[in-house]
Coordinates of C-alpha atoms in Angstrom, one line a residue:
M12 CA -22.8 -2.4 -6.5
K13 CA -22.3 1.0 -7.8
K14 CA -20.3 2.1 -4.6
W15 CA -18.1 -0.3 -4.9
I16 CA -17.1 0.6 -8.6
V17 CA -16.9 4.1 -7.5
L18 CA -14.6 3.2 -4.5
V19 CA -12.4 1.2 -7.4
I20 CA -12.6 4.5 -9.7
I21 CA -11.4 6.5 -6.6
G22 CA -8.6 4.3 -5.6
I23 CA -7.2 4.2 -9.2
I24 CA -7.3 7.8 -9.2
V25 CA -5.1 8.1 -6.0
V26 CA -3.0 6.1 -7.4
I27 CA -2.5 8.2 -10.6
V28 CA -2.5 11.5 -8.5
M29 CA 0.3 10.1 -6.3
S30 CA 2.4 8.8 -9.2
N31 CA 2.3 12.4 -10.9
M32 CA 4.0 13.8 -7.9
S33 CA 7.7 14.2 -7.4
Y34 CA 9.4 13.3 -4.3
E35 CA 9.4 16.6 -3.4
Q36 CA 5.6 17.5 -3.5
Q37 CA 5.2 14.3 -1.8
T38 CA 7.5 14.5 1.2
I39 CA 6.1 14.5 4.8
V40 CA 9.7 15.4 6.5
P41 CA 8.6 18.9 7.3
A42 CA 5.8 17.8 9.0
L43 CA 7.4 14.9 10.7
K44 CA 10.2 17.4 11.9
D45 CA 7.4 19.9 13.5
L46 CA 5.2 16.8 14.8
L47 CA 8.2 14.5 16.0
K48 CA 10.9 17.3 17.2
D49 CA 11.8 14.9 20.2
K50 CA 12.4 12.0 18.1
P51 CA 10.5 9.4 19.8
F52 CA 11.5 5.8 19.3
E53 CA 14.8 6.9 17.6
A54 CA 16.9 4.5 19.7
W55 CA 14.4 1.7 18.9
L56 CA 14.3 2.5 15.0
S57 CA 18.1 3.0 15.1
Q58 CA 18.1 -1.1 15.7
F59 CA 16.7 -1.6 12.0
E60 CA 18.3 -1.9 8.4
I61 CA 16.4 -2.2 5.8
P62 CA 17.8 -3.4 2.3
Y63 CA 16.1 -1.5 -0.3
W64 CA 17.5 -1.2 -4.2
G65 CA 21.1 -2.2 -3.5
K66 CA 21.0 0.2 -0.2
I67 CA 20.7 0.0 3.3
I68 CA 18.2 2.6 4.4
S69 CA 18.6 3.0 8.4
V70 CA 18.3 6.1 10.9
E71 CA 22.1 5.9 10.7
T72 CA 22.3 6.0 6.7
R73 CA 19.7 8.6 6.1
G74 CA 18.6 10.1 9.4
Y75 CA 15.8 10.1 11.7
F76 CA 13.0 11.7 9.5
Q77 CA 13.6 10.5 6.1
F78 CA 13.8 6.7 7.7
L79 CA 10.3 7.3 9.3
E80 CA 9.1 8.8 6.0
F81 CA 10.7 5.9 4.2
L82 CA 8.8 3.3 6.6
I83 CA 5.5 5.6 6.2
R84 CA 5.8 5.5 2.4
K85 CA 6.3 1.5 2.5
A86 CA 3.5 1.2 4.8
T87 CA 1.4 3.1 2.6
H88 CA 2.3 1.0 -0.4
F89 CA 1.4 -2.2 1.6
F90 CA -2.1 -0.9 3.2
G91 CA -2.8 0.9 0.2
Y92 CA -2.7 -1.8 -2.3
G93 CA -4.2 -4.2 0.3
L94 CA -7.3 -2.0 0.6
L95 CA -7.7 -1.4 -3.1
A96 CA -7.4 -5.5 -3.5
V97 CA -9.9 -5.8 -0.8
I98 CA -12.4 -3.4 -2.5
L99 CA -11.9 -5.1 -5.9
Y100 CA -12.5 -8.3 -4.2
T101 CA -16.0 -7.3 -2.9
L102 CA -16.7 -5.7 -6.3
Y103 CA -15.9 -8.9 -8.0
R104 CA -17.9 -11.0 -5.3
K105 CA -21.0 -8.6 -6.1
L106 CA -20.7 -9.3 -9.7
K107 CA -20.6 -12.9 -8.9
W108 CA -17.2 -13.4 -10.9
Y109 CA -15.6 -16.7 -10.7
F110 CA -12.4 -16.8 -8.2
P111 CA -12.9 -13.2 -7.0
I112 CA -10.0 -13.4 -4.7
V113 CA -7.6 -14.3 -7.3
L114 CA -8.8 -11.9 -9.8
A115 CA -8.6 -8.8 -7.0
F116 CA -5.1 -9.8 -6.4
V117 CA -4.2 -10.1 -10.4
T118 CA -5.9 -7.0 -10.8
A119 CA -4.2 -5.0 -8.0
V120 CA -0.6 -6.6 -9.2
V121 CA -1.3 -5.3 -12.3
I122 CA -2.3 -1.7 -11.2
A123 CA 0.8 -1.8 -9.3
S124 CA 3.1 -2.8 -12.0
L125 CA 1.7 -0.4 -14.6
D126 CA 1.9 2.4 -11.5
E127 CA 5.7 1.7 -11.4
Y128 CA 6.2 1.6 -14.9
R129 CA 4.4 5.1 -15.0
Q130 CA 6.7 6.3 -12.3
S131 CA 10.0 5.4 -14.0
M132 CA 8.9 8.0 -16.8
I133 CA 8.5 10.9 -14.4
P134 CA 11.6 12.9 -13.7
G135 CA 12.9 12.6 -10.0
R136 CA 10.7 8.9 -9.5
S137 CA 11.9 5.7 -10.0
G138 CA 9.9 2.5 -10.7
L139 CA 11.0 -0.3 -8.9
A140 CA 9.9 -4.4 -8.8
A141 CA 10.8 -4.1 -4.9
D142 CA 7.7 -2.0 -4.7
V143 CA 5.5 -4.1 -7.0
V144 CA 6.5 -7.1 -4.6
L145 CA 5.4 -4.8 -1.5
D146 CA 2.1 -4.0 -3.0
A147 CA 1.5 -7.5 -3.9
C148 CA 2.0 -8.5 -0.4
G149 CA -0.2 -5.9 1.0
A150 CA -2.7 -7.2 -1.4
L151 CA -2.2 -10.7 -0.7
T152 CA -2.3 -10.0 3.2
L153 CA -5.5 -7.9 3.4
L154 CA -7.2 -10.0 0.9
L155 CA -6.5 -13.0 3.1
F156 CA -7.7 -11.4 6.2
A157 CA -11.0 -10.4 4.1
K158 CA -11.4 -13.9 3.0
L159 CA -11.3 -15.0 6.6
I160 CA -13.6 -12.5 7.8
V161 CA -16.2 -13.6 5.2
V162 CA -15.8 -17.2 6.2
V163 CA -16.0 -16.7 10.0
F164 CA -19.3 -14.2 9.5
K165 CA -20.6 -16.7 6.9
K166 CA -20.7 -19.4 9.7
D167 CA -22.1 -17.0 11.9
S168 CA -24.9 -16.2 9.7
V169 CA -25.6 -19.8 9.0
Q170 CA -25.9 -21.0 12.6
K171 CA -28.1 -18.0 13.9

C-alpha cells in the first residue's frame, strides 16, 4: 500500500511541477522540428480542426509543429489524469474505502480543477475549464478500463 501512496504523491508533484512551468519552458516544438523534419502525416493531420477556447486549432491556423504539440499536450492531459485516477482507485481499493472508483474520479477532478485555477495565476499560462473536462474524461475512461480489468481478472481467479 505504501507504494501506491508514494505513486499518488509523485503524481501530484508532477502536476505541480508542470503547472509551474511557463509555455516557453514546456514547449516541445524545437524537438518536434528536429525529430520530424519531413512532417510525416501532415496531409492527414491537415484534415482536422479542433474548436478550443473560442478558436479553431489546426495545421492551417497553427502550423504543423504547433498543432502536433497541441495534440500531444492534450493527450498528456487525458492520459496523465487518467493514470492518476487509476493510481488513486488502486489506493482507495487497498484502503477498502467505499466506492473507490467514484472517490478516485472526484479526487482526480478536484486536483485538475485546483491545477487549472493555479495555472490561471501563472504569467503566460491559462487555466481553462475545457482542460478540466478533458482531464475528467481521461480519468473516467481509464477508470472504467481499470474497473473492467479488475472484474475480468476477478472472474478468472474465481474460476481457477
